[in-house]
Short mmCIF file of C-alpha atoms in Angstrom, two decimals:
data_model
loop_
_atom_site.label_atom_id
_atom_site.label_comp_id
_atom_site.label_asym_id
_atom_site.label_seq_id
_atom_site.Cartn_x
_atom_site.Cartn_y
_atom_site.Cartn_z
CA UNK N 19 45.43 137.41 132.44
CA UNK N 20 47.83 139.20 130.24
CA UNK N 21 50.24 137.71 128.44
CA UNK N 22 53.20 139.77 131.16
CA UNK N 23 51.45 138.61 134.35
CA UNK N 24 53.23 135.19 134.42
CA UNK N 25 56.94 133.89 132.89
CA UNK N 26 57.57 132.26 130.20
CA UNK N 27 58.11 128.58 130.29
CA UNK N 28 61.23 128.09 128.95
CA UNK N 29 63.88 131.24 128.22
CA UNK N 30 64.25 132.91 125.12
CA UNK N 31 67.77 131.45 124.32
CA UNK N 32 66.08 128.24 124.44
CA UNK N 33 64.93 129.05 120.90
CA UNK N 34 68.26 129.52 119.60
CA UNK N 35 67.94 132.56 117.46
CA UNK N 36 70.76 134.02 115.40
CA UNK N 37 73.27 135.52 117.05
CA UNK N 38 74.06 139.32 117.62
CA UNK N 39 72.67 142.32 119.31
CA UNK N 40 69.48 142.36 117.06
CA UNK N 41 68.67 139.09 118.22
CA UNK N 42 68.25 140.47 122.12
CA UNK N 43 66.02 143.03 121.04
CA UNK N 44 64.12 140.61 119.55
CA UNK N 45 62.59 139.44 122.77
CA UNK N 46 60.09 141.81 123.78
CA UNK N 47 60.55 141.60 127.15
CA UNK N 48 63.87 142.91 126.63
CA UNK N 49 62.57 146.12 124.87
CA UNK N 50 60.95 147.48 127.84
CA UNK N 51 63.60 146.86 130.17
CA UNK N 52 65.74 148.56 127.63
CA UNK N 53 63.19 152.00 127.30
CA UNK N 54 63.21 151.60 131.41
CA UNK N 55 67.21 151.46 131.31
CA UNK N 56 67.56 154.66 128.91
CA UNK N 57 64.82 156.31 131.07
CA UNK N 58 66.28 155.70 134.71
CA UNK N 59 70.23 156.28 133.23
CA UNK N 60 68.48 159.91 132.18
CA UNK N 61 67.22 160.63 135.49
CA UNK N 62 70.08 159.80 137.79
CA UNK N 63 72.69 161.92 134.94
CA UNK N 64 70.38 164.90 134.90
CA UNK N 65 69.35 164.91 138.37
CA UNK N 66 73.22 164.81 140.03
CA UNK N 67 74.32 167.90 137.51
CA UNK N 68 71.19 169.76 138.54
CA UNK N 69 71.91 169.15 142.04
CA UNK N 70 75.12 169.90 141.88
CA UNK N 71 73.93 173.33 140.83
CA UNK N 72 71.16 173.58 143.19
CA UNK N 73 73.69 172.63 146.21
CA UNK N 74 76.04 175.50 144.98
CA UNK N 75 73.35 178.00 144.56
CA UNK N 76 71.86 177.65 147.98
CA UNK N 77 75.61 177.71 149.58
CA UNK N 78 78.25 179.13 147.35
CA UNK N 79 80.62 176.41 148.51
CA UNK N 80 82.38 174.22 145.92
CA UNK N 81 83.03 171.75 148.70
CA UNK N 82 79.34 171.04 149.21
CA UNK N 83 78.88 170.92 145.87
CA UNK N 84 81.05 168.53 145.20
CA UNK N 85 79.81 166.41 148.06
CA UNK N 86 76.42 165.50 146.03
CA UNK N 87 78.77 163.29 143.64
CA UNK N 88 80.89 161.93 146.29
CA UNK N 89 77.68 161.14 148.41
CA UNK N 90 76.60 158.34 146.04
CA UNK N 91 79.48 155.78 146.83
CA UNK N 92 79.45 154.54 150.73
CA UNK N 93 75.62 154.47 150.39
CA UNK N 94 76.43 152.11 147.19
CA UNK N 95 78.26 149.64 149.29
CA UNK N 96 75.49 149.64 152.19
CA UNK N 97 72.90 149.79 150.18
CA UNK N 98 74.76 146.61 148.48
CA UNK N 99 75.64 144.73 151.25
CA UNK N 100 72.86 145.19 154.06
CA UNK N 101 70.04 145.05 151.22
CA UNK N 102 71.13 142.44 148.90
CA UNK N 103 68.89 139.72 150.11
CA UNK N 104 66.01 141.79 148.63
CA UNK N 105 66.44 140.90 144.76
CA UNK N 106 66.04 137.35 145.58
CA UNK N 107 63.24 137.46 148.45
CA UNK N 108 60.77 139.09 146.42
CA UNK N 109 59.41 139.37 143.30
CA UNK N 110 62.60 140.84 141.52
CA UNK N 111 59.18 143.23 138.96
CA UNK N 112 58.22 144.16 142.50
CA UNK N 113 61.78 145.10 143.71
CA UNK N 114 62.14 146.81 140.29
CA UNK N 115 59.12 149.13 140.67
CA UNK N 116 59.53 149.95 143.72
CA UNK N 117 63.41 151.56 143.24
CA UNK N 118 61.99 153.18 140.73
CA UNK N 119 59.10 154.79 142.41
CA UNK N 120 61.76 155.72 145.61
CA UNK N 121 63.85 157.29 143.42
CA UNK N 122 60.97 158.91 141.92
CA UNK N 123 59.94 160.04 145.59
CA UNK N 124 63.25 160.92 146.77
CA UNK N 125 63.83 163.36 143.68
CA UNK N 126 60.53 165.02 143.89
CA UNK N 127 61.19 165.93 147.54
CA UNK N 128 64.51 167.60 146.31
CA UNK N 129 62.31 169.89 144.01
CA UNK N 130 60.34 171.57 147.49
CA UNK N 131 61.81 174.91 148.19
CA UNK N 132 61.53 174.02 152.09
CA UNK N 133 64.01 171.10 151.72
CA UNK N 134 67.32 172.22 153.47
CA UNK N 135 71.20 171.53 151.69
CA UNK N 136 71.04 168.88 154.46
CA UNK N 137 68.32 167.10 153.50
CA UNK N 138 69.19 167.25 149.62
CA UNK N 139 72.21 165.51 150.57
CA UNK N 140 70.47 162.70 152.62
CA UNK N 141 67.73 162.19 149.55
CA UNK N 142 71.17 161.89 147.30
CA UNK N 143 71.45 158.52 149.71
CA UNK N 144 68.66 157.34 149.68
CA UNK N 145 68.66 157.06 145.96
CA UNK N 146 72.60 155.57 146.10
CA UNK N 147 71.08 153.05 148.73
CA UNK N 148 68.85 151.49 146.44
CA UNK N 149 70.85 152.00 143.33
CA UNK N 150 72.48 148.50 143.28
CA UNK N 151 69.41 146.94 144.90
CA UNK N 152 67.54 147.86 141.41
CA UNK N 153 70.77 146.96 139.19
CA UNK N 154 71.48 143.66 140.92
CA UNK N 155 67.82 142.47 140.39
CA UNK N 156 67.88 143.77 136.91
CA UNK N 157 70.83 141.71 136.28
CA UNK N 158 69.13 138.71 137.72
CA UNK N 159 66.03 139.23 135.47
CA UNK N 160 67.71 139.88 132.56
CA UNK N 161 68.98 136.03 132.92
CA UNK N 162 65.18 135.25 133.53
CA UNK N 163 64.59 137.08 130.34
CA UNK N 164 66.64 136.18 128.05
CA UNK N 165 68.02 132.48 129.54
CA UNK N 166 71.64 132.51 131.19
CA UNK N 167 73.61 131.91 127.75
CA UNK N 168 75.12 133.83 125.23
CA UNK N 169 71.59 136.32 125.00
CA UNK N 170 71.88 137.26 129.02
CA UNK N 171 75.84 138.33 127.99
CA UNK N 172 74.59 140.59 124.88
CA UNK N 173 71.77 142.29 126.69
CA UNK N 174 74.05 143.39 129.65
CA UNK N 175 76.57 144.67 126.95
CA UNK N 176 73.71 146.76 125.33
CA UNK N 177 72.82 148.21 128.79
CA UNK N 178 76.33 149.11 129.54
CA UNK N 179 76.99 150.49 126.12
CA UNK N 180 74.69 152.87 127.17
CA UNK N 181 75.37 153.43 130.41
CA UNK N 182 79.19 154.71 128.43
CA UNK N 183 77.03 156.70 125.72
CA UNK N 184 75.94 158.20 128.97
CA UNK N 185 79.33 159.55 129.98
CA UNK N 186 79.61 160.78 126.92
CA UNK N 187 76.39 162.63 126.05
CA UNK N 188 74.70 162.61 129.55
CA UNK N 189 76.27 165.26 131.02
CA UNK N 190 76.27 167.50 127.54
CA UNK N 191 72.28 167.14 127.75
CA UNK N 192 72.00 168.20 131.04
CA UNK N 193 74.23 170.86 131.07
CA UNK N 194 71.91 171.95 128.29
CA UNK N 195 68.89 171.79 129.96
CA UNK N 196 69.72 173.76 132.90
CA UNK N 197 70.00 176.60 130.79
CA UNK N 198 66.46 176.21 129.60
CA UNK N 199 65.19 175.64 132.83
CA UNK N 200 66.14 176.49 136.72
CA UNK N 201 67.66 173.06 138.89
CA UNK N 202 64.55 172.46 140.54
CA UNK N 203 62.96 172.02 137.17
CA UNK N 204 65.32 169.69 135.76
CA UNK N 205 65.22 167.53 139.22
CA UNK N 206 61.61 167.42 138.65
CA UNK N 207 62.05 166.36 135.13
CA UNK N 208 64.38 163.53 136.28
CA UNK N 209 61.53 162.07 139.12
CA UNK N 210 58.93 162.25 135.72
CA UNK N 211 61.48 159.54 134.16
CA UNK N 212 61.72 157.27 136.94
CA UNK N 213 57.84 157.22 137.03
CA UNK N 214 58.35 156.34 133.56
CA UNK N 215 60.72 153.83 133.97
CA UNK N 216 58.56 152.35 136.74
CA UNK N 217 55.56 151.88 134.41
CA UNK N 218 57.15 150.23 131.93
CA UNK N 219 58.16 147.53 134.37
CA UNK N 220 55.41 146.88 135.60
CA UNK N 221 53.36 146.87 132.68
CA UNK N 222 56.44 145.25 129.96
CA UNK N 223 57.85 142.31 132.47
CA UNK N 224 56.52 138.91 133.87
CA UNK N 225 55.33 138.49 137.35
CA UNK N 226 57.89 136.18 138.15
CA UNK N 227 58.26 134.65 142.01
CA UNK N 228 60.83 135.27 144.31
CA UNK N 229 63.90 133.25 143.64
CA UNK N 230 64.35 132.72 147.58
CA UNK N 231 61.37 133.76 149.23
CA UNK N 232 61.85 131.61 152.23
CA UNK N 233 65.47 132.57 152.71
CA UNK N 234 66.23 135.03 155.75
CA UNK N 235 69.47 134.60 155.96
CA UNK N 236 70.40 138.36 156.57
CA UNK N 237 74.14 139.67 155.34
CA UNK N 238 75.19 136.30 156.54
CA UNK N 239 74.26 135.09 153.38
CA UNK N 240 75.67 137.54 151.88
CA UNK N 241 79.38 137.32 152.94
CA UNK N 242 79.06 133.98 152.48
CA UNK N 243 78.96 134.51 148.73
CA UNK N 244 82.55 135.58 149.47
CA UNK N 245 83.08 132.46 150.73
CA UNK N 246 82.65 130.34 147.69
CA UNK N 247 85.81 130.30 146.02
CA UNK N 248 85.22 130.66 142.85
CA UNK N 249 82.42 133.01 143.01
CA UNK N 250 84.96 135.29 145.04
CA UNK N 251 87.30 135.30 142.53
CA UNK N 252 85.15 136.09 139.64
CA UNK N 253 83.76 139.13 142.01
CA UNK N 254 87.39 140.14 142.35
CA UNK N 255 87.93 140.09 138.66
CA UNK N 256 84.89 142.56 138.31
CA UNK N 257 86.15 144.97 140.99
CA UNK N 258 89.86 144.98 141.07
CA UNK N 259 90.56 146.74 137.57
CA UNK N 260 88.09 148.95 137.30
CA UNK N 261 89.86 150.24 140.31
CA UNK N 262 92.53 150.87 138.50
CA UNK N 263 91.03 151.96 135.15
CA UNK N 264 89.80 154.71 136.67
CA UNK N 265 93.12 156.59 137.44
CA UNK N 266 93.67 157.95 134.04
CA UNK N 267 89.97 159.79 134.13
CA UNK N 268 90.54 160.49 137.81
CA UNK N 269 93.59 162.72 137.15
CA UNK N 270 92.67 163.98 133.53
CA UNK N 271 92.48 167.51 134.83
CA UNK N 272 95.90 167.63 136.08
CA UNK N 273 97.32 165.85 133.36
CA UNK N 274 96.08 168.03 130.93
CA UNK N 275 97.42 171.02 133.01
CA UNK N 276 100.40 169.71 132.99
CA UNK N 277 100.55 169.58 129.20
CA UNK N 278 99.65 173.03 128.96
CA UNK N 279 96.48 171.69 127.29
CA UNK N 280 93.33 173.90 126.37
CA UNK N 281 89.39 172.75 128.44
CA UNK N 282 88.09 171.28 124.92
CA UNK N 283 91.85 168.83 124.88
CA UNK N 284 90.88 168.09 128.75
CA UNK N 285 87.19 166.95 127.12
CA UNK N 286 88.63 164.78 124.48
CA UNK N 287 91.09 162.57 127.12
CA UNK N 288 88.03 162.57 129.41
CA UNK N 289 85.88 160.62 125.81
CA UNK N 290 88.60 158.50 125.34
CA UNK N 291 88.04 155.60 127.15
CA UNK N 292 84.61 155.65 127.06
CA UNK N 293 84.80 155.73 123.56
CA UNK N 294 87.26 152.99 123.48
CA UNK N 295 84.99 150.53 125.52
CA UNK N 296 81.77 151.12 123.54
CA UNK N 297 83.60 150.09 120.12
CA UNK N 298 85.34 147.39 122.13
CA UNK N 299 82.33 146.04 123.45
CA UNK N 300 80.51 146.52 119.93
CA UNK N 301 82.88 144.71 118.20
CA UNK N 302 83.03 141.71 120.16
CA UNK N 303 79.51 140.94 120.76
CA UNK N 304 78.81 141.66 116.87
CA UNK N 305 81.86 139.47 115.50
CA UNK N 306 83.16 137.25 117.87
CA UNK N 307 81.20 134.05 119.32
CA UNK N 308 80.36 133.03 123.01
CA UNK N 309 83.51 130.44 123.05
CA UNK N 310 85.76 133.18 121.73
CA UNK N 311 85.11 135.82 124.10
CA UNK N 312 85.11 133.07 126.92
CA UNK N 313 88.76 132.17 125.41
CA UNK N 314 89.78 136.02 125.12
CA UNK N 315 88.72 137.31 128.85
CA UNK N 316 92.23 136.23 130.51
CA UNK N 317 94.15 138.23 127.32
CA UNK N 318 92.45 141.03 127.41
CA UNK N 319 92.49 141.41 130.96
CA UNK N 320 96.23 140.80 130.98
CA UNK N 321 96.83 143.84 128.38
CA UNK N 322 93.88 146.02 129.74
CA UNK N 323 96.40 148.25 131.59
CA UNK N 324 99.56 147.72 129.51
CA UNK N 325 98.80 151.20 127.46
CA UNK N 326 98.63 152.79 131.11
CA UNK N 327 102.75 152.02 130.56
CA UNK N 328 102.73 154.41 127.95
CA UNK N 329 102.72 157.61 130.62
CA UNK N 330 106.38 156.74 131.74
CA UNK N 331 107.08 158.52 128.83
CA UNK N 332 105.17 161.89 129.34
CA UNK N 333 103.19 161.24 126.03
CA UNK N 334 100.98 164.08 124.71
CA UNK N 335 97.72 164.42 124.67
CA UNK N 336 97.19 161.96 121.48
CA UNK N 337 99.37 159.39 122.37
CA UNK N 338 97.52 159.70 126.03
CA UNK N 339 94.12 159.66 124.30
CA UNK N 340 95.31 157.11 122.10
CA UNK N 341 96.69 154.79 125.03
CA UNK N 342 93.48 155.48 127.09
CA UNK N 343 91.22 153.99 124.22
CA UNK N 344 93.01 151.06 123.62
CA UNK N 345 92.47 150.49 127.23
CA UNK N 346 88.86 150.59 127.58
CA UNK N 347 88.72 148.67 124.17
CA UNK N 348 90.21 145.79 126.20
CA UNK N 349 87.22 146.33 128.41
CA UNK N 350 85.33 144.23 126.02
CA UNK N 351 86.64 141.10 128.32
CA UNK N 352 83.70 141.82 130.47
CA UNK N 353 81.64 140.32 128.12
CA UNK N 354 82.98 136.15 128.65
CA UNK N 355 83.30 137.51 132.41
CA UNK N 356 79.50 138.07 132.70
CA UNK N 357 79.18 134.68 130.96
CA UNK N 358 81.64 133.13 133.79
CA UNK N 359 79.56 134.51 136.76
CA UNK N 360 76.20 133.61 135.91
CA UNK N 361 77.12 130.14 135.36
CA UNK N 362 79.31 129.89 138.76
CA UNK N 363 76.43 131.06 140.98
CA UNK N 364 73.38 129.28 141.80
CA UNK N 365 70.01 130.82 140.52
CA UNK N 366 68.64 131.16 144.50
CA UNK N 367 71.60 133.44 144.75
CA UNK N 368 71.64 135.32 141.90
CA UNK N 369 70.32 138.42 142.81
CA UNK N 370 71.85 138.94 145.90
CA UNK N 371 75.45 137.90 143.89
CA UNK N 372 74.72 140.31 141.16
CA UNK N 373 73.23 142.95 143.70
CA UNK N 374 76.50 142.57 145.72
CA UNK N 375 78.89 142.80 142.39
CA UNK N 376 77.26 145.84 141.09
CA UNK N 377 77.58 147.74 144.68
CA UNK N 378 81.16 146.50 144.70
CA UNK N 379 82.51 147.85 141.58
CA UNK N 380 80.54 151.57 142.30
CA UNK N 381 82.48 151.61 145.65
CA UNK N 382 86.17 150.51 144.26
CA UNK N 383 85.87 152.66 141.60
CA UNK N 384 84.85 155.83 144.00
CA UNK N 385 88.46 154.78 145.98
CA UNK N 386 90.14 154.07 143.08
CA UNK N 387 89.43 157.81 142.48
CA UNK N 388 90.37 159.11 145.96
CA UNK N 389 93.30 157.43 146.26
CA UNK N 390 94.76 158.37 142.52
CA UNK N 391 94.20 161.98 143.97
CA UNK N 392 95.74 161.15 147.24
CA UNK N 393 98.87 159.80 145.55
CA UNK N 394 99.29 162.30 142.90
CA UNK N 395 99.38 165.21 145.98
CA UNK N 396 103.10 163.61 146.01
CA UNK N 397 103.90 161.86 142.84
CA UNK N 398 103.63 163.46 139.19
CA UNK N 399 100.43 162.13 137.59
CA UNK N 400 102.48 160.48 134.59
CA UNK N 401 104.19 158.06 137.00
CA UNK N 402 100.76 157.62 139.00
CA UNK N 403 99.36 156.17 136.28
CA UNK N 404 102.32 154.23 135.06
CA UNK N 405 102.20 152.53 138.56
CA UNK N 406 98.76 152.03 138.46
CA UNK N 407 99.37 150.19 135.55
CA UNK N 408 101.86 148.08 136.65
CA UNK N 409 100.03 147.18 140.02
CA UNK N 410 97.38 146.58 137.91
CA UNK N 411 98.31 143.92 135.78
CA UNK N 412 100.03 142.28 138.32
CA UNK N 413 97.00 141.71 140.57
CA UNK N 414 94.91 140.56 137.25
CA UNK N 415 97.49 137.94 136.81
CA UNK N 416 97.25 136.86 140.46
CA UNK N 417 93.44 136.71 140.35
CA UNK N 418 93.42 134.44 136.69
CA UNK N 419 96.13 132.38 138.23
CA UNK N 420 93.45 131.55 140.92
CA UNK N 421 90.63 131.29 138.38
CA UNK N 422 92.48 128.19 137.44
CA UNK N 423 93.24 126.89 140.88
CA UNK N 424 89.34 126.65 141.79
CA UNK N 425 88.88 124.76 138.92
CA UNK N 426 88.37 128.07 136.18
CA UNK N 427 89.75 126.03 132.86
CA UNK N 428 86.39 124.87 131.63
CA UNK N 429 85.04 128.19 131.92
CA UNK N 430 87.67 129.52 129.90
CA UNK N 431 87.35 126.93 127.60
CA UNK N 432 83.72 128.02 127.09
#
């Protein structure tokens, strides 16, 4: 039997190593859910630009076009909802592989000449359906892997570093690539790295058992997540600002029009958050220790949108830039936030929780969107996002005032 084919006895974090990023990648087991990460995050960039070029080939519409990105988000929340009892009723390497290997299926159908602009569409779904299915039980595993402490909060930081680097360089590589190659070659790139992804799960992490296997509890169980007050309000603190955050990015476009402001000004307000939350992030899980960041989540969620304030006054494009950056450095309050949810919910429940969280903040995020584009139809975009801003920070403050009500303090205290 090989040494991946059964868990560990005791987590990695019971060791103690030294702290920092360089500790997580330490653990082996880590490492290949790392090279699966970077490999999956590749196919799902490259494979919505190509088939947003595909879709507009075939039909010349800019409407269906644009419906392959805006596809992805209800199937997030069903896929979230009606399938999170999956990550914790099987084997969460099974669950793994498998997403990977429908993804890879779903993609290579998109590559057949014979597939109509309808059926594109529907295999965009199907690989939004099981998108937080494979991120919640990720999630889950990663606290198998590396122990639920201060290791479990660095590794998801690396992954969503990444995940930002993607926004950055993601779209820059595939743009590239599809003028090497037609969009039906790139798609069928993209299915080769979720193969890839799929064999280094299976061959890089334990056979672990199903956290719940008996459990058929249906989406009973999981509403009734919801239910548990303190685990609802820690799911509200990762969903309600990053409907907000997004109204900035959401309405760059316009903004920059407004200005006066050239395509390659438009691309550097688009980088600046990102930017901002990767050095945020970096910072705080290099320099700052578990007790601190635990301390610092209810600050830097209550100054996370202040900057946003900055657009009453019609700033430019580097005080906008500027403002934006500050903002997603803020972000970095994510980190003690992870550390608060995977010590408020019981390990049975973990995957569904974290499969549930992730399809949550995918589908706020996608109406945070929509309805910054609704509102700025009637309202210039600088007072859009002032408001958003102030709406913001208002419902953050409601949400850590109840963090303290169900009994939040000694979380905070870390």
């Amino acid at each position: 039997m090989s040494p991946t084919d059964t868990a560990a006895a005791a987590p990695p974090a019971a060791t103690a190593p030294p702290p920092g990023y360089l500790a997580v990648f330490r653990v082996r087991e880590f490492r290949w859910v790392f090279g699966a990460h970077l490999l999956s995050l590749l196919g799902l960039v490259v494979s919505e630009i190509a088939l947003t070029v595909l879709v507009y080939d075939l039909t010349r519409s800019p409407l269906l076009s644009s419906l392959t990105f805006a596809v992805g988000f209800v199937p997030y929340l069903l896929g979230g909802t009606l399938l999170a009892g999956v990550a914790d009723r099987h084997p969460p390497r099974r669950v793994l592989v498998v997403c990977d290997l429908i993804c890879a299926g779903a993609v290579a159908l998109m590559v057949l000449p014979a597939t109509p602009v309808a059926g594109l569409l529907v295999l965009r779904c199907a690989v939004a359906v099981v998108a937080p299915v494979f991120q919640g039980t990720r999630m889950a595993t990663l606290a198998d892997i590396l122990g639920d402490g201060d290791l479990f909060v660095l590794g998801r930081s690396l992954l969503r570093i990444v995940s930002q680097s993607a926004l950055l360089a993601g779209f820059g590589v595939g743009g590239v690539l599809l003028t090497v190659v037609p969009a039906r070659g790139a798609i069928a790139l993209t299915a080769g790295t979720f193969l890839l992804s799929a064999v280094l799960l299976r061959l890089g992490t334990a056979r672990r058992p199903a956290r719940a296997a008996a459990a058929r509890e249906g989406l009973g169980a999981t509403w009734s997540l919801l239910r548990d007050r303190r685990i609802r309000v820690l799911m509200l603190l990762f969903w309600v600002p990053p409907f907000f955050v997004v109204v900035p990015e959401a309405l760059a476009a316009p903004y920059a029009r407004e200005l006066g402001a050239s395509t390659a000004a438009l691309g550097l307000l688009m980088c600046a958050m990102p930017v901002g939350t990767i050095a945020g992030e970096l910072l705080a899980g290099a320099v700052l220790r578990p007790a601190t960041r635990s301390r610092l989540v209810a600050p830097l969620l209550l100054v996370t949108f202040l900057p946003f304030l900055l657009y009453a006054l019609r700033p430019g494009l580097a005080l906008a830039a500027l403002a934006l950056a500050l903002s997603g450095a803020a972000g970095a309050y994510v980190l003690g936030l992870d550390a608060w949810f995977v010590a408020a919910v019981p390990e049975e429940k973990r995957g569904r929780a974290m499969t549930l969280m992730t399809a949550g903040m995918m589908t706020v995020q996608g109406l945070g969107m929509a309805g910054a584009g609704l509102v700025a139809e009637f309202v210039p975009v600088h007072h859009v996002v002032t408001g958003a801003g102030v709406l913001a920070t208002v419902a953050v403050a409601a949400l850590l005032a109840e963090t303290y009500a169900s009994g939040g303090r000694k979380m905070r205290q870390g």
